[in-house]
Short mmCIF file of C-alpha atoms (C1' of nucleotides) in Angstrom, two decimals:
data_model
loop_
_atom_site.label_atom_id
_atom_site.label_comp_id
_atom_site.label_asym_id
_atom_site.label_seq_id
_atom_site.Cartn_x
_atom_site.Cartn_y
_atom_site.Cartn_z
CA UNK R 803 -16.25 15.97 7.81
CA UNK R 804 -16.63 12.85 9.95
CA UNK R 805 -20.24 12.63 8.83
CA UNK R 806 -21.86 15.93 9.60
CA UNK R 807 -25.33 14.58 10.39
CA UNK R 808 -25.21 11.19 12.16
CA UNK R 809 -23.47 10.99 15.53
CA UNK R 810 -20.62 8.53 15.88
CA UNK R 811 -21.88 5.06 16.78
CA UNK R 812 -20.53 1.64 17.65
CA UNK R 813 -20.92 -1.33 15.34
CA UNK R 814 -24.47 -2.06 16.50
CA UNK R 815 -25.45 1.52 15.63
CA UNK R 816 -25.78 2.73 19.19
CA UNK R 817 -24.56 6.32 19.66
CA UNK R 818 -21.50 6.70 21.86
CA UNK R 819 -21.13 8.53 25.15
CA UNK R 820 -18.14 10.66 26.13
CA UNK R 821 -16.17 7.84 27.63
CA UNK R 822 -16.63 5.65 24.58
CA UNK R 823 -15.75 8.47 22.20
CA UNK R 824 -12.51 8.96 24.07
CA UNK R 825 -11.59 5.31 23.88
CA UNK R 826 -12.40 5.25 20.18
CA UNK R 827 -10.14 8.28 19.73
CA UNK R 828 -7.26 6.53 21.48
CA UNK R 829 -7.65 3.53 19.22
CA UNK R 830 -7.67 5.68 16.08
CA UNK R 831 -4.61 7.60 17.24
CA UNK R 832 -2.74 4.39 17.91
CA UNK R 833 -3.72 3.13 14.49
CA UNK R 834 -2.34 6.24 12.87
CA UNK R 835 0.87 6.08 14.88
CA UNK R 836 1.49 2.49 13.91
CA UNK R 837 0.73 3.31 10.32
CA UNK R 838 3.43 5.94 10.24
CA UNK R 839 5.97 3.86 12.14
CA UNK R 840 5.59 0.53 10.43
CA UNK R 841 4.01 -0.32 7.13
CA UNK R 842 0.47 -1.20 6.17
CA UNK R 843 1.32 -4.89 6.01
CA UNK R 844 2.43 -4.89 9.64
CA UNK R 845 -0.75 -3.30 10.94
CA UNK R 846 -2.66 -5.79 13.14
CA UNK R 847 -5.58 -5.48 15.50
CA UNK R 848 -3.47 -7.10 18.20
CA UNK R 849 -0.72 -4.49 17.74
CA UNK R 850 -3.15 -1.60 17.83
CA UNK R 851 -4.69 -2.92 21.05
CA UNK R 852 -1.24 -3.34 22.59
CA UNK R 853 -0.28 0.21 21.60
CA UNK R 854 -3.35 1.88 23.16
CA UNK R 855 -3.08 -0.17 25.47
CA UNK R 856 -6.35 -2.00 25.69
CA UNK R 857 -7.90 -5.34 24.93
CA UNK R 858 -8.50 -6.39 21.34
CA UNK R 859 -12.14 -6.74 22.34
CA UNK R 860 -12.36 -2.96 22.70
CA UNK R 861 -11.21 -2.51 19.13
CA UNK R 862 -14.07 -4.65 17.88
CA UNK R 863 -16.57 -2.56 19.76
CA UNK R 864 -15.94 0.29 17.34
CA UNK R 865 -14.43 -1.16 14.19
CA UNK R 866 -15.11 -4.29 12.21
CA UNK R 867 -11.49 -4.72 11.17
CA UNK R 868 -8.26 -2.83 10.55
CA UNK R 869 -9.47 -1.49 7.19
CA UNK R 870 -12.48 -0.03 8.91
CA UNK R 871 -10.34 1.93 11.35
CA UNK R 872 -8.13 3.21 8.53
CA UNK R 873 -11.26 4.19 6.65
CA UNK R 874 -12.30 6.35 9.61
CA UNK R 875 -8.88 8.00 9.64
CA UNK R 876 -9.16 8.70 5.94
CA UNK R 877 -12.58 10.19 6.53
CA UNK R 878 -11.24 12.48 9.22
CA UNK R 879 -8.45 13.52 6.88
CA UNK R 880 -11.05 15.17 4.66
CA UNK R 881 -11.85 17.72 7.35
CA UNK R 882 -9.28 20.41 6.38
CA UNK R 883 -10.23 20.43 2.71
CA UNK R 884 -12.72 23.31 2.84
CA UNK R 885 -9.78 25.59 3.66
CA UNK R 886 -8.09 24.45 0.48
CA UNK R 887 -11.22 25.00 -1.51
CA UNK R 888 -11.42 28.57 -0.26
CA UNK R 889 -8.00 29.28 -1.79
CA UNK R 890 -9.27 28.44 -5.24
CA UNK R 891 -12.36 30.57 -4.92
CA UNK R 892 -11.69 34.26 -5.25
CA UNK R 893 -9.38 36.54 -7.10
CA UNK R 894 -6.48 34.93 -8.95
CA UNK R 895 -5.47 37.96 -11.00
CA UNK R 896 -1.84 39.07 -10.87
CA UNK R 897 0.17 38.95 -7.67
CA UNK R 898 -2.78 37.73 -5.62
CA UNK R 899 -3.08 34.70 -7.89
CA UNK R 900 0.60 33.89 -7.56
CA UNK R 901 0.28 34.18 -3.79
CA UNK R 902 -2.68 31.84 -3.80
CA UNK R 903 -0.87 29.32 -5.99
CA UNK R 904 1.96 29.20 -3.46
CA UNK R 905 -0.52 28.89 -0.61
CA UNK R 906 -2.13 25.91 -2.34
CA UNK R 907 1.23 24.18 -2.67
CA UNK R 908 2.11 24.86 0.95
CA UNK R 909 -1.29 23.60 2.02
CA UNK R 910 -0.69 20.30 0.27
CA UNK R 911 2.73 19.89 1.82
CA UNK R 912 1.47 20.50 5.35
CA UNK R 913 -1.52 18.32 4.69
CA UNK R 914 0.63 15.40 3.60
CA UNK R 915 3.12 15.95 6.38
CA UNK R 916 0.23 15.46 8.77
CA UNK R 917 -1.91 12.84 7.05
CA UNK R 918 0.59 11.20 4.70
CA UNK R 919 0.49 7.67 6.09
CA UNK R 920 -3.29 7.64 5.99
CA UNK R 921 -3.54 9.19 2.54
CA UNK R 922 -1.00 6.79 1.09
CA UNK R 923 -3.00 3.82 2.30
CA UNK R 924 -6.24 5.41 1.13
CA UNK R 925 -4.77 5.89 -2.33
CA UNK R 926 -3.40 2.38 -2.52
CA UNK R 927 -6.69 0.87 -1.43
CA UNK R 928 -8.59 3.05 -3.90
CA UNK R 929 -6.17 2.13 -6.70
CA UNK R 930 -6.58 -1.53 -5.80
CA UNK R 931 -10.29 -1.08 -6.37
CA UNK R 932 -11.70 -0.95 -2.85
CA UNK R 933 -15.06 0.79 -3.28
CA UNK R 934 -15.19 2.45 0.13
CA UNK R 935 -11.79 4.04 -0.32
CA UNK R 936 -12.53 5.04 -3.90
CA UNK R 937 -15.64 6.83 -2.73
CA UNK R 938 -13.79 8.59 0.04
CA UNK R 939 -11.07 9.77 -2.31
CA UNK R 940 -13.74 10.92 -4.73
CA UNK R 941 -15.42 12.97 -2.02
CA UNK R 942 -12.07 14.61 -1.30
CA UNK R 943 -11.00 15.24 -4.87
CA UNK R 944 -14.11 16.14 -6.82
CA UNK R 945 -14.75 19.52 -5.16
CA UNK R 946 -11.11 20.46 -5.67
CA UNK R 947 -11.14 19.44 -9.30
CA UNK R 948 -14.35 21.39 -9.82
CA UNK R 949 -12.87 24.45 -8.18
CA UNK R 950 -9.84 24.26 -10.46
CA UNK R 951 -12.02 23.91 -13.54
CA UNK R 952 -14.16 26.85 -12.50
CA UNK R 953 -11.03 28.91 -12.04
CA UNK R 954 -9.76 27.96 -15.48
CA UNK R 955 -13.05 29.11 -16.96
CA UNK R 956 -13.26 32.49 -15.30
CA UNK R 957 -9.55 33.30 -15.60
CA UNK R 958 -9.68 32.75 -19.32
CA UNK R 959 -7.08 29.97 -19.19
CA UNK R 960 -9.35 27.84 -21.33
CA UNK R 961 -9.03 30.32 -24.17
CA UNK R 962 -5.36 31.16 -23.71
CA UNK R 963 -4.22 27.57 -23.25
CA UNK R 964 -6.65 26.45 -25.89
CA UNK R 965 -6.47 22.74 -26.37
CA UNK R 966 -6.21 22.01 -22.66
CA UNK R 967 -9.19 19.96 -21.54
CA UNK R 968 -10.04 21.53 -18.17
CA UNK R 969 -11.00 18.34 -16.28
CA UNK R 970 -7.84 16.64 -17.50
CA UNK R 971 -5.68 19.64 -16.66
CA UNK R 972 -7.22 19.80 -13.19
CA UNK R 973 -6.47 16.13 -12.72
CA UNK R 974 -2.89 16.70 -13.79
CA UNK R 975 -2.49 19.52 -11.29
CA UNK R 976 -3.90 17.46 -8.46
CA UNK R 977 -1.46 14.71 -9.40
CA UNK R 978 1.49 17.07 -9.08
CA UNK R 979 0.29 18.50 -5.81
CA UNK R 980 -0.40 15.12 -4.22
CA UNK R 981 2.75 13.46 -5.36
CA UNK R 982 5.19 16.26 -4.62
CA UNK R 983 3.58 16.83 -1.25
CA UNK R 984 3.93 13.11 -0.58
CA UNK R 985 7.66 13.10 -0.98
CA UNK R 986 8.86 16.65 -0.71
CA UNK R 987 10.70 15.89 2.52
CA UNK R 988 12.76 13.16 0.91
CA UNK R 989 13.50 15.21 -2.18
CA UNK R 990 14.53 18.47 -0.59
CA UNK R 991 18.31 18.80 -0.54
CA UNK R 992 21.11 21.21 -1.40
CA UNK R 993 20.40 20.78 -5.09
CA UNK R 994 16.69 21.40 -4.62
CA UNK R 995 15.48 23.51 -1.72
CA UNK R 996 12.00 23.60 -0.27
CA UNK R 997 11.52 26.94 -1.94
CA UNK R 998 12.61 25.66 -5.35
CA UNK R 999 10.01 22.96 -5.08
CA UNK R 1000 7.21 25.22 -3.89
CA UNK R 1001 8.05 27.94 -6.36
CA UNK R 1002 8.24 25.71 -9.40
CA UNK R 1003 5.09 23.83 -8.51
CA UNK R 1004 3.24 27.08 -7.86
CA UNK R 1005 4.36 28.48 -11.22
CA UNK R 1006 3.15 25.45 -13.13
CA UNK R 1007 -0.13 25.57 -11.23
CA UNK R 1008 -0.60 29.28 -11.77
CA UNK R 1009 0.18 29.07 -15.44
CA UNK R 1010 -2.11 26.13 -16.06
CA UNK R 1011 -5.05 27.55 -14.13
CA UNK R 1012 -4.87 31.14 -15.34
CA UNK R 1013 -3.09 30.88 -18.68
CA UNK R 1014 -0.47 33.44 -17.67
CA UNK O 1093 17.40 -4.96 -15.89
CA UNK O 1094 17.15 -8.00 -13.62
CA UNK O 1095 20.82 -7.50 -12.76
CA UNK O 1096 22.79 -7.57 -15.97
CA UNK O 1097 25.94 -9.15 -14.55
CA UNK O 1098 25.20 -11.77 -11.87
CA UNK O 1099 23.12 -14.78 -12.84
CA UNK O 1100 19.95 -15.40 -10.89
CA UNK O 1101 20.62 -17.43 -7.75
CA UNK O 1102 18.72 -19.07 -4.94
CA UNK O 1103 18.94 -17.80 -1.36
CA UNK O 1104 22.21 -19.62 -0.68
CA UNK O 1105 23.76 -17.89 -3.69
CA UNK O 1106 23.87 -20.97 -5.90
CA UNK O 1107 23.13 -20.18 -9.56
CA UNK O 1108 19.95 -21.71 -10.91
CA UNK O 1109 19.50 -24.24 -13.69
CA UNK O 1110 16.76 -24.15 -16.32
CA UNK O 1111 14.27 -26.10 -14.28
CA UNK O 1112 14.72 -23.91 -11.23
CA UNK O 1113 14.49 -20.72 -13.26
CA UNK O 1114 11.19 -21.89 -14.64
CA UNK O 1115 9.79 -22.63 -11.21
CA UNK O 1116 10.95 -19.28 -9.95
CA UNK O 1117 9.20 -17.66 -12.89
CA UNK O 1118 5.94 -19.43 -12.06
CA UNK O 1119 6.14 -18.21 -8.50
CA UNK O 1120 6.77 -14.61 -9.57
CA UNK O 1121 3.91 -14.75 -12.06
CA UNK O 1122 1.55 -16.06 -9.40
CA UNK O 1123 2.70 -13.32 -7.06
CA UNK O 1124 1.92 -10.69 -9.65
CA UNK O 1125 -1.46 -12.21 -10.43
CA UNK O 1126 -2.48 -12.26 -6.79
CA UNK O 1127 -1.26 -8.71 -6.38
CA UNK O 1128 -3.55 -7.50 -9.14
CA UNK O 1129 -6.53 -9.58 -7.99
CA UNK O 1130 -6.44 -8.97 -4.29
CA UNK O 1131 -4.65 -6.32 -2.30
CA UNK O 1132 -1.21 -6.16 -0.80
CA UNK O 1133 -2.51 -6.97 2.64
CA UNK O 1134 -3.98 -10.26 1.40
CA UNK O 1135 -0.76 -11.45 -0.19
CA UNK O 1136 0.54 -14.52 1.69
CA UNK O 1137 3.24 -17.06 0.98
CA UNK O 1138 0.66 -19.79 1.47
CA UNK O 1139 -1.64 -18.21 -1.14
CA UNK O 1140 1.14 -17.80 -3.66
CA UNK O 1141 2.16 -21.43 -3.24
CA UNK O 1142 -1.45 -22.54 -3.69
CA UNK O 1143 -1.80 -20.43 -6.82
CA UNK O 1144 1.29 -21.83 -8.58
CA UNK O 1145 0.51 -24.58 -7.39
CA UNK O 1146 3.45 -25.79 -5.40
CA UNK O 1147 4.60 -26.26 -1.84
CA UNK O 1148 5.39 -23.24 0.32
CA UNK O 1149 8.83 -24.79 0.73
CA UNK O 1150 9.54 -24.06 -2.93
CA UNK O 1151 8.83 -20.40 -2.40
CA UNK O 1152 11.47 -20.24 0.31
CA UNK O 1153 14.04 -21.77 -2.00
CA UNK O 1154 14.05 -18.53 -4.02
CA UNK O 1155 12.69 -15.77 -1.82
CA UNK O 1156 13.13 -14.90 1.82
CA UNK O 1157 9.60 -13.54 2.18
CA UNK O 1158 6.74 -11.95 0.26
CA UNK O 1159 8.45 -8.56 0.12
CA UNK O 1160 11.47 -10.17 -1.48
CA UNK O 1161 9.36 -11.59 -4.30
CA UNK O 1162 7.64 -8.26 -4.87
CA UNK O 1163 11.05 -6.61 -4.90
CA UNK O 1164 12.07 -8.91 -7.75
CA UNK O 1165 8.94 -7.99 -9.66
CA UNK O 1166 9.67 -4.33 -9.17
CA UNK O 1167 13.19 -4.92 -10.41
CA UNK O 1168 11.91 -6.59 -13.53
CA UNK O 1169 9.52 -3.69 -14.09
CA UNK O 1170 12.52 -1.46 -14.69
CA UNK O 1171 13.39 -3.35 -17.87
CA UNK O 1172 11.32 -1.29 -20.37
CA UNK O 1173 12.61 2.07 -19.16
CA UNK O 1174 15.44 2.47 -21.69
CA UNK O 1175 12.76 2.75 -24.38
CA UNK O 1176 11.25 5.65 -22.50
CA UNK O 1177 14.62 7.28 -22.10
CA UNK O 1178 15.15 7.12 -25.84
CA UNK O 1179 12.02 9.23 -26.36
CA UNK O 1180 13.52 12.09 -24.39
CA UNK O 1181 16.82 12.01 -26.19
CA UNK O 1182 16.68 13.50 -29.65
CA UNK O 1183 14.88 16.22 -31.49
CA UNK O 1184 11.98 17.88 -29.67
CA UNK O 1185 11.57 20.85 -31.99
CA UNK O 1186 8.15 21.53 -33.45
CA UNK O 1187 5.83 18.74 -34.50
CA UNK O 1188 8.38 16.06 -33.68
CA UNK O 1189 8.49 17.28 -30.09
CA UNK O 1190 4.73 17.19 -29.80
CA UNK O 1191 4.72 13.69 -31.21
CA UNK O 1192 7.32 12.61 -28.68
CA UNK O 1193 5.42 14.18 -25.82
CA UNK O 1194 2.37 12.13 -26.74
CA UNK O 1195 4.50 9.01 -27.09
CA UNK O 1196 5.85 9.56 -23.58
CA UNK O 1197 2.34 9.80 -22.17
CA UNK O 1198 1.21 6.69 -24.01
CA UNK O 1199 4.29 4.86 -22.81
CA UNK O 1200 3.42 5.63 -19.21
CA UNK O 1201 -0.15 4.49 -19.62
CA UNK O 1202 0.83 1.18 -21.18
CA UNK O 1203 3.55 0.75 -18.62
CA UNK O 1204 1.15 1.21 -15.74
CA UNK O 1205 -1.52 -0.92 -17.36
CA UNK O 1206 1.03 -3.71 -17.35
CA UNK O 1207 2.97 -3.17 -14.15
CA UNK O 1208 0.52 -1.10 -12.11
CA UNK O 1209 0.00 -3.46 -9.19
CA UNK O 1210 3.73 -3.88 -8.76
CA UNK O 1211 4.53 -0.19 -9.13
CA UNK O 1212 1.85 0.81 -6.66
CA UNK O 1213 3.30 -1.48 -4.05
CA UNK O 1214 6.81 -0.32 -4.85
CA UNK O 1215 5.77 3.28 -4.38
CA UNK O 1216 3.96 2.62 -1.13
CA UNK O 1217 6.91 0.69 0.28
CA UNK O 1218 9.31 3.42 -0.83
CA UNK O 1219 7.08 6.12 0.67
CA UNK O 1220 6.90 4.13 3.89
CA UNK O 1221 10.67 4.29 4.01
CA UNK O 1222 11.74 0.82 2.93
CA UNK O 1223 15.33 1.28 1.74
CA UNK O 1224 15.34 -1.46 -0.88
CA UNK O 1225 12.24 -0.12 -2.57
CA UNK O 1226 13.47 3.46 -2.35
CA UNK O 1227 16.66 2.48 -4.09
CA UNK O 1228 14.79 0.62 -6.78
CA UNK O 1229 12.52 3.55 -7.43
CA UNK O 1230 15.52 5.83 -7.55
CA UNK O 1231 17.20 3.66 -10.15
CA UNK O 1232 14.04 3.90 -12.24
CA UNK O 1233 13.42 7.61 -11.84
CA UNK O 1234 16.79 9.31 -11.79
CA UNK O 1235 17.71 8.65 -15.42
CA UNK O 1236 14.31 9.90 -16.52
CA UNK O 1237 14.55 13.04 -14.44
CA UNK O 1238 18.03 13.67 -15.82
CA UNK O 1239 16.81 13.21 -19.36
CA UNK O 1240 14.04 15.73 -18.78
CA UNK O 1241 16.41 18.25 -17.28
CA UNK O 1242 18.83 17.84 -20.18
CA UNK O 1243 15.98 18.42 -22.58
CA UNK O 1244 14.93 21.57 -20.74
CA UNK O 1245 18.48 22.86 -21.05
CA UNK O 1246 18.98 22.26 -24.74
CA UNK O 1247 15.45 23.29 -25.78
CA UNK O 1248 15.87 26.63 -24.11
CA UNK O 1249 12.93 26.02 -21.76
CA UNK O 1250 15.09 27.13 -18.86
CA UNK O 1251 15.38 30.61 -20.37
CA UNK O 1252 11.81 30.89 -21.65
CA UNK O 1253 10.17 29.55 -18.50
CA UNK O 1254 12.70 31.39 -16.41
CA UNK O 1255 12.05 30.78 -12.76
CA UNK O 1256 11.34 27.09 -13.21
CA UNK O 1257 13.89 25.04 -11.34
CA UNK O 1258 14.62 22.20 -13.79
CA UNK O 1259 14.95 19.36 -11.25
CA UNK O 1260 11.72 20.41 -9.57
CA UNK O 1261 9.92 20.80 -12.89
CA UNK O 1262 11.12 17.35 -13.97
CA UNK O 1263 9.84 15.92 -10.70
CA UNK O 1264 6.48 17.59 -11.26
CA UNK O 1265 6.23 16.11 -14.75
CA UNK O 1266 7.06 12.62 -13.53
CA UNK O 1267 4.38 13.04 -10.88
CA UNK O 1268 1.76 13.83 -13.49
CA UNK O 1269 2.81 11.00 -15.73
CA UNK O 1270 2.90 8.39 -12.96
CA UNK O 1271 -0.32 9.41 -11.33
CA UNK O 1272 -2.42 9.87 -14.45
CA UNK O 1273 -1.10 6.63 -15.88
CA UNK O 1274 -2.00 4.95 -12.60
CA UNK O 1275 -5.65 5.81 -12.83
CA UNK O 1276 -6.37 6.77 -16.39
CA UNK O 1277 -8.60 3.73 -16.85
CA UNK O 1278 -10.86 4.71 -13.97
CA UNK O 1279 -11.01 8.35 -15.02
CA UNK O 1280 -11.74 7.94 -18.68
CA UNK O 1281 -15.43 8.49 -19.38
CA UNK O 1282 -17.77 10.37 -21.67
CA UNK O 1283 -16.79 13.65 -20.08
CA UNK O 1284 -13.07 12.90 -20.44
CA UNK O 1285 -11.88 10.61 -23.21
CA UNK O 1286 -8.59 8.80 -23.40
CA UNK O 1287 -7.52 11.29 -26.00
CA UNK O 1288 -8.42 14.30 -23.86
CA UNK O 1289 -6.24 12.90 -21.12
CA UNK O 1290 -3.30 12.07 -23.37
CA UNK O 1291 -3.53 15.32 -25.25
CA UNK O 1292 -3.71 17.57 -22.22
CA UNK O 1293 -0.94 15.75 -20.41
CA UNK O 1294 1.25 15.85 -23.51
CA UNK O 1295 0.67 19.58 -23.91
CA UNK O 1296 1.65 20.34 -20.34
CA UNK O 1297 4.71 18.13 -20.73
CA UNK O 1298 5.71 19.67 -24.03
CA UNK O 1299 5.28 23.19 -22.76
CA UNK O 1300 7.21 22.59 -19.57
CA UNK O 1301 10.11 20.79 -21.21
CA UNK O 1302 10.52 23.02 -24.26
CA UNK O 1303 9.07 26.35 -23.17
CA UNK O 1304 6.69 26.50 -26.16
"C1'" DT Z 382 -29.47 13.14 49.35
"C1'" DG Z 383 -29.60 8.31 49.12
"C1'" DT Z 384 -30.61 3.94 47.18
"C1'" DA Z 385 -31.88 0.66 43.57
"C1'" DC Z 386 -31.75 -0.40 39.10
"C1'" DA Z 387 -30.76 -0.03 34.11
"C1'" DT Z 388 -27.70 0.74 30.74
"C1'" DC Z 389 -23.13 1.81 28.92
"C1'" DA Z 390 -18.37 0.62 28.42
"C1'" DG Z 391 -14.29 -2.15 28.91
"C1'" DT Z 392 -11.71 -6.34 28.95
"C1'" DG Z 393 -9.47 -11.01 30.55
"C1'" DA Z 394 -9.24 -15.14 28.91
"C1'" DA Z 395 -10.00 -18.64 25.84
"C1'" DC Z 396 -10.49 -20.94 21.31
"C1'" DG Z 397 -9.32 -22.40 16.96
"C1'" DC Z 398 -7.48 -21.58 12.74
"C1'" DG Z 399 -4.22 -20.70 9.32
"C1'" DC Z 400 0.01 -18.96 8.44
"C1'" DG Z 401 5.22 -18.93 8.24
"C1'" DT Z 402 8.86 -21.78 8.32
"C1'" DT Z 403 11.71 -25.87 8.24
"C1'" DC Z 404 13.19 -30.68 7.89
"C1'" DA Z 405 13.94 -34.79 5.90
"C1'" DC Z 406 13.05 -37.11 2.15
"C1'" DT Z 407 12.08 -38.27 -2.98
"C1'" DG Z 408 12.76 -37.59 -7.65
"C1'" DA Z 409 15.20 -35.38 -11.69
"C1'" DT Z 410 19.21 -34.20 -14.04
"C1'" DG Z 411 24.03 -34.12 -15.10
"C1'" DT Z 412 28.72 -36.29 -15.26
"C1'" DA Z 413 32.44 -39.62 -15.35
"C1'" DC Z 414 34.32 -43.56 -17.13
"C1'" DT T 1189 25.89 -47.03 -24.61
"C1'" DG T 1190 25.38 -48.19 -19.93
"C1'" DT T 1191 25.97 -47.74 -15.10
"C1'" DA T 1192 27.12 -45.44 -10.75
"C1'" DC T 1193 27.31 -41.51 -8.42
"C1'" DA T 1194 26.89 -36.56 -7.31
"C1'" DT T 1195 24.33 -32.72 -7.33
"C1'" DC T 1196 20.17 -30.05 -8.26
"C1'" DA T 1197 15.34 -29.27 -7.45
"C1'" DG T 1198 10.89 -29.96 -5.40
"C1'" DT T 1199 7.78 -30.88 -1.73
"C1'" DG T 1200 4.75 -33.43 1.95
"C1'" DA T 1201 4.11 -33.06 6.34
"C1'" DA T 1202 4.70 -31.29 10.67
"C1'" DC T 1203 5.34 -27.77 14.29
"C1'" DG T 1204 4.43 -23.91 16.89
"C1'" DC T 1205 3.14 -19.42 17.23
"C1'" DG T 1206 0.37 -15.48 17.12
"C1'" DC T 1207 -3.44 -13.55 15.34
"C1'" DG T 1208 -8.56 -12.65 14.84
"C1'" DT T 1209 -12.53 -13.06 17.14
"C1'" DT T 1210 -15.91 -13.77 20.75
"C1'" DC T 1211 -18.01 -14.64 25.27
"C1'" DA T 1212 -19.10 -13.87 29.71
"C1'" DC T 1213 -18.16 -11.12 33.12
"C1'" DT T 1214 -16.87 -6.71 35.89
"C1'" DG T 1215 -16.95 -2.00 36.63
"C1'" DA T 1216 -18.63 2.80 35.52
"C1'" DT T 1217 -22.16 5.94 34.71
"C1'" DG T 1218 -26.80 7.63 34.46
"C1'" DT T 1219 -31.70 7.81 36.10
"C1'" DA T 1220 -35.84 7.45 38.93
"C1'" DC T 1221 -38.06 8.23 43.00
#
DNA sequence: TGTACATCAGTGAACGCGCGTTCACTGATGTAC
DNA sequence: TGTACATCAGTGAACGCGCGTTCACTGATGTAC
């Protein structure tokens, strides 16, 4: 989803060759590594360049500043979402629906295990009002929310759970999924196993989306 | 909840007089203001001092660095939580329960309207693994999670929603409440009113905690 | 296939700024008698 | 009530470091004939 149409370009808009694409990749990877090792506040262009390793000047060939690089990472993180969308579309009746609900929860957990540092920063920046990050989060969330609402309509949940406002309910479900995926690793323990967490979340999701 | 027992002290441990407490207050207020105006990454000791206005040296009389000041703010943000706790304790049968569920949702929204910038940063720092912020978040959340679990037990939700693991369900509910409170202002629109959001969230909460 | 040239890509080194941090001092407040 | 002294509180000014940013150059790759 890293912009389907336009090829990747440098800051002057010139399209990149193989060699340049590779360098850009190394810089993005280093940015992501640093983001997961240290915090957002400690993320500096100089550190990223040191980690690659390369000169800070190379960084500025591709990105205008640290936020810009993180924005690219957040954009790349949208790539797996069509797979998630596919889980919502289709048959959610009976056992198949319960299976799909679990698959959705597991998807979120893997997704956050992989992209957590980036998504956390994206969400903070969006919450703080940064337009670019708000837009990016919107592009990620809106299709999922729509898919949930569509499912609530055709499953009859809207009638059975009458009083639930579908867009609000969809938002609530995405909040659970995001948040629990974000810290499931910290929360899992003897008192609460991975399966407890997945199972309970999947049940709430299934019930809210299908009314059963 | 700014530490009930020990009086507030400067970095050498000396308790503060009235004048010093007032200055410290001004610095914390400026920190919070800057945090809501700009982002976390733009928060500098020099900026805070300018905003007060005072000398950077004054800042260092009370706080070891920017994180330390934010940590104090996050600590103060725990103060209103006993009121929330009180909502969970008591009678949740019938109309009274539905009323309380709504009150919980409204509490969260007001709470985030007021302390949002601080709580966002607290959550990011905790997610990034900062021990001090993790502990602080734990002190805020654990009593609430316990109160929800206790309610699920005595309301019979555990039997009726059999299969829900109470700690996991409580975690899921706190995720909804936090996240929707965090961005309810951005989400409210013609298609989804404040009341839709409150009502739907309250219904999900009520159903999960009481089984009805 | 070889050579000349154009363009792409990468970076060493330098500059200047602004930040974090501290010191040494001034002024305010409290206490003793 | 007044005076001397001790302690509390606040800060101006300075220092040095490291970061962001850019320039001018070198080296790599592609293209034409």
